[in-house]
């Protein structure tokens, strides 16, 4: 059986016209004798609306009820797609995660899919049906509805492709592939024909929203190639695959960035063993993700300064947690609410000397001050003022010969 998994993102199912277009794409695969499994996201904007509702009730909305609400957007789009296919004479029906079921593990709002019951879906496909499965959701061992992180329908699609041994897994979205940087921000961005799991994972984790980072981890672990294509234009897309399949040898594959970060510096922190752990423990317990961390070498061996970044939306909560933390003492706290992280990503930097220098030099030429630096094997990130973000992305994109 030739199975293809087609995932449609929020914009691709964002209106009735677009739902009709999704049905057209599905039918084109049926005509090529594929068995099709569709994964749908909620219509664009719907999940955000649902999140807002929970916030209007409480800042500490029950995590299990939060998932029960935010998972509902996918029910509408899945049924609309199935309804349109029925209307066109095809056998189709919608499936919510609990009806499949799709089993997850882990905390609410960022669970991970661990198992999928294939029986009923397979039976339906064999009869010629097209199952439309709601992305982003699952159930846990307590039989409660879970969600798998914002943008999580990508991971739903990868895991469905794994369990059903699909020949293809295609992510249909509003851009026609993975670009060297966000094409909606930098018009000179170029489409990347093939990109490795490693580079895609870094680019996604560092802000390239086109794929959810967990979905790439799942794809890499299970060796599932992913095609990213546009649902609006019939153009060739990008292939996310293993490094061996890629011959182009760019030093830098792309530039990623985040928009809404905040930087917190604690000045004059008592320097003793365990102090960093004491600062971050309450943040961890409140699911606040700390990103870049820098601690200065203490000049007097008594006090040090510690700087870290978080998402801007977590700032109010973080300030509160630091203020009431009795395990730490410091002289001053400095907060910068408008910073952004810009990163260059590429496996080529492992073997090419001078990449760091070129990055810093290019930023210096444009008078862009670097606030914090962090590196790993295949990426270099810098924190800059938000007002310098676009300028920084443009100059790095050009410096590493990525411009169209
Ligand atoms: P969907 O709703 O289909 O899941 P998303 O909005 O999650 O779509 O992701 C697609 C968006 O990702 C694009 O509209 C684009 O602005 C953004 N994006 C960011 N970085 C990149 C990149 N490197 N390549 C392509 N798109 C990117
Ligand atoms: N609808 C969910 C979200 O907005 C999942 C997804 O779009 O993939 O995060
Ligand atoms: Mg997405």
Coordinates of C-alpha atoms and ligand atoms in Angstrom, one line a residue, residues 7 9-12 154 172-175 177-184 203 207-210, ligand 1:
X7 CA -0.2 17.9 6.7
X9 CA -1.0 24.2 8.4
X10 CA -3.2 26.9 9.8
X11 CA -3.1 29.3 6.8
X12 CA -3.7 26.4 4.4
X154 CA 4.0 19.0 12.2
X172 CA 1.8 21.9 3.2
X173 CA 2.2 25.4 4.4
X174 CA 2.1 29.1 3.3
X175 CA 5.6 29.3 1.9
X177 CA 9.8 25.5 1.2
X178 CA 12.5 26.1 3.8
X179 CA 14.4 29.3 3.0
X180 CA 17.8 30.6 4.0
X181 CA 15.9 32.9 6.4
X182 CA 12.2 33.9 6.8
X183 CA 11.2 34.9 3.3
X184 CA 8.5 37.1 4.7
X203 CA 17.2 26.6 12.4
X207 CA 13.3 30.7 15.5
X208 CA 12.5 29.4 12.0
X209 CA 8.8 28.8 12.5
X210 CA 8.3 26.8 9.3
Ligands
LIG1 P1 1.7 26.5 9.2 O1 0.5 27.2 9.8 O2 1.6 26.0 7.8 O3 2.3 25.5 10.2 P2 3.8 28.4 10.1 O4 3.3 29.8 10.2 O5 3.9 27.6 11.3 O6 2.8 27.6 9.0 O7 5.2 28.4 9.4 C1 5.3 29.0 8.1 C2 6.0 30.4 8.3 O8 7.3 30.2 8.8 C3 6.2 31.2 7.0 O9 5.0 31.9 6.7 C4 7.4 32.0 7.3 O10 7.1 33.4 7.6 C5 8.0 31.4 8.5 N1 9.4 31.1 8.4 C6 10.4 31.5 9.4 N2 11.6 31.1 9.0 C7 11.5 30.5 7.8 C8 12.4 29.8 6.9 N3 13.7 29.8 7.1 N4 11.9 29.3 5.7 C9 10.6 29.4 5.5 N5 9.6 30.0 6.3 C10 10.1 30.5 7.4

